[in-house]
Amino acid sequence: MPSDWRDLLLEFDDVEPPLDLWHNAVARAQPGSGRRRLPRLSQRVVHGLIAAAVIGAAVLGILFASLLHHDAAPVRPARQPSKVGAQAWLGVLAADVQHRIALSRELVRSDQCFTPQWQYLAAPIFIDMTAYSAIGAGPDPRQKLGMAYAELNNRCSVYARQGGFSGAERSRILGRLAALDRLATAQLGAATAPPASIDPRVGLMLQDIQSRIPVAQRLIANGQCGGDVQKIAAPIQSDINYALLYAAPQNHTVAEGVKSQPLLKLGPDFMRIVGPCHRDVHAGFLSDQRRAELSRQVLALEGRVDRALGSG
Amino acid sequence: MFRSHGGQLWRAVMAMTAGRADIADDVVAEAFSRLLVHDKGVRDPVAWLFRTSFRLAARELRREGTRSLHGAAATGSRDHEQLSDELTSALRLLSPSQRAAVFLHYHADLPVSEVAALTGSSVAAVKVQLHRARRALRATLDVGEASGA
């Protein structure tokens, strides 16, 4: 039995009604249908039917298009499977959740849900979950961390949109954060905070970069800086924006921000590595020379980030 | 309304029936179908949906004779596979109305007044349900800790 029975209730965030529930309701409402218990299709069967319908429609569409445009553009080479696997995305997701708990707590305590700072803080979690879902590797305990954080984000936003929450509601949300913290610690070990001398938002950015450098290295090494690189770049941009709200209150620019927070520069440095990789791959060719140069740069950045966080 | 409340309603019935997905599927579909038919005559559709679903679910449980603490679904363990054994065991310590109150107040974060509206009870009755539920769950926790579980 967990230390707090309320933690058990978090499990309800993970269960979903069947996809055909609404269909059943509508069918029952038809005149003459009578009340009947319709057989429950398992989630897998329904997902399978939907996937089969989508794939079937896509195949038919492709066949039809090929008949019409048989003399069209040359066939592109088949897309290679991503070299960034499920474990890599799960690692990033779990670390991101754990690193965000303290800052989330501060925002909830000061009634700052549904604010730009809250959105910047939460956005990377949704991007990570999308990246993992795209692989279709199935449920994982670390994915549960992301879903619990996403649920918290929704609650916070709902309360904020309604005009704020009461002391009791705030306590409950903080309680859920505490439960999430315990869950993360149980899975990952105790959280490592950035040095106290670093602004916590900049510290978060550095931790997020640290989590993503191995992914960046793999993408560069395999010349796969396509959609996957956007999934690691967008969160860092979100972190930069978040840090700039505090470090650059006048005009939110990096130039203003680095004056008070020099380490903020490492965020744009990360973007200056993955950006060119993405551009070259998108243009169709990443040369070996460019690949080697970007690999050196990301290695150097890793050293700087590790030293800043006191882990290098 | 289904998009905004259907999921939460289904989970509430799952909680109230201690994990009976088959009952949740049936009563929630039935409640929505009745609302589709009687829509114009319902003043507060959300509260009506919740009260109707809980009433139908309670009737199903009574019919199956599963109101006792140790009642297990005769329809098989597959219905409980969405919830862990830990959660299911904890829920079975409570009566259906206590489960609903606990879910709506502690998981859905609804104030006691709203829980009362959705369950068709009074505020005082909901407070009593919550108090008894907390006592039952804490008692099991203390026993569990004492026995090293």
PDB file of N, CA and C in Angstrom, chain B residues 52 99 146:
ATOM      1  N   THR B  52     -27.899   9.723 -13.121  1.00  0.00           N
ATOM      2  CA  THR B  52     -28.503   8.588 -13.833  1.00  0.00           C
ATOM      3  C   THR B  52     -27.526   7.435 -13.919  1.00  0.00           C
ATOM      4  N   ARG B  99     -17.213   5.259  -2.800  1.00  0.00           N
ATOM      5  CA  ARG B  99     -16.256   5.264  -3.916  1.00  0.00           C
ATOM      6  C   ARG B  99     -16.504   6.460  -4.819  1.00  0.00           C
ATOM      7  N   ALA B 146       1.802  -1.872   9.696  1.00  0.00           N
ATOM      8  CA  ALA B 146       2.159  -2.630  10.889  1.00  0.00           C
ATOM      9  C   ALA B 146       2.633  -4.026  10.535  1.00  0.00           C
TER      10      ALA B 146
END
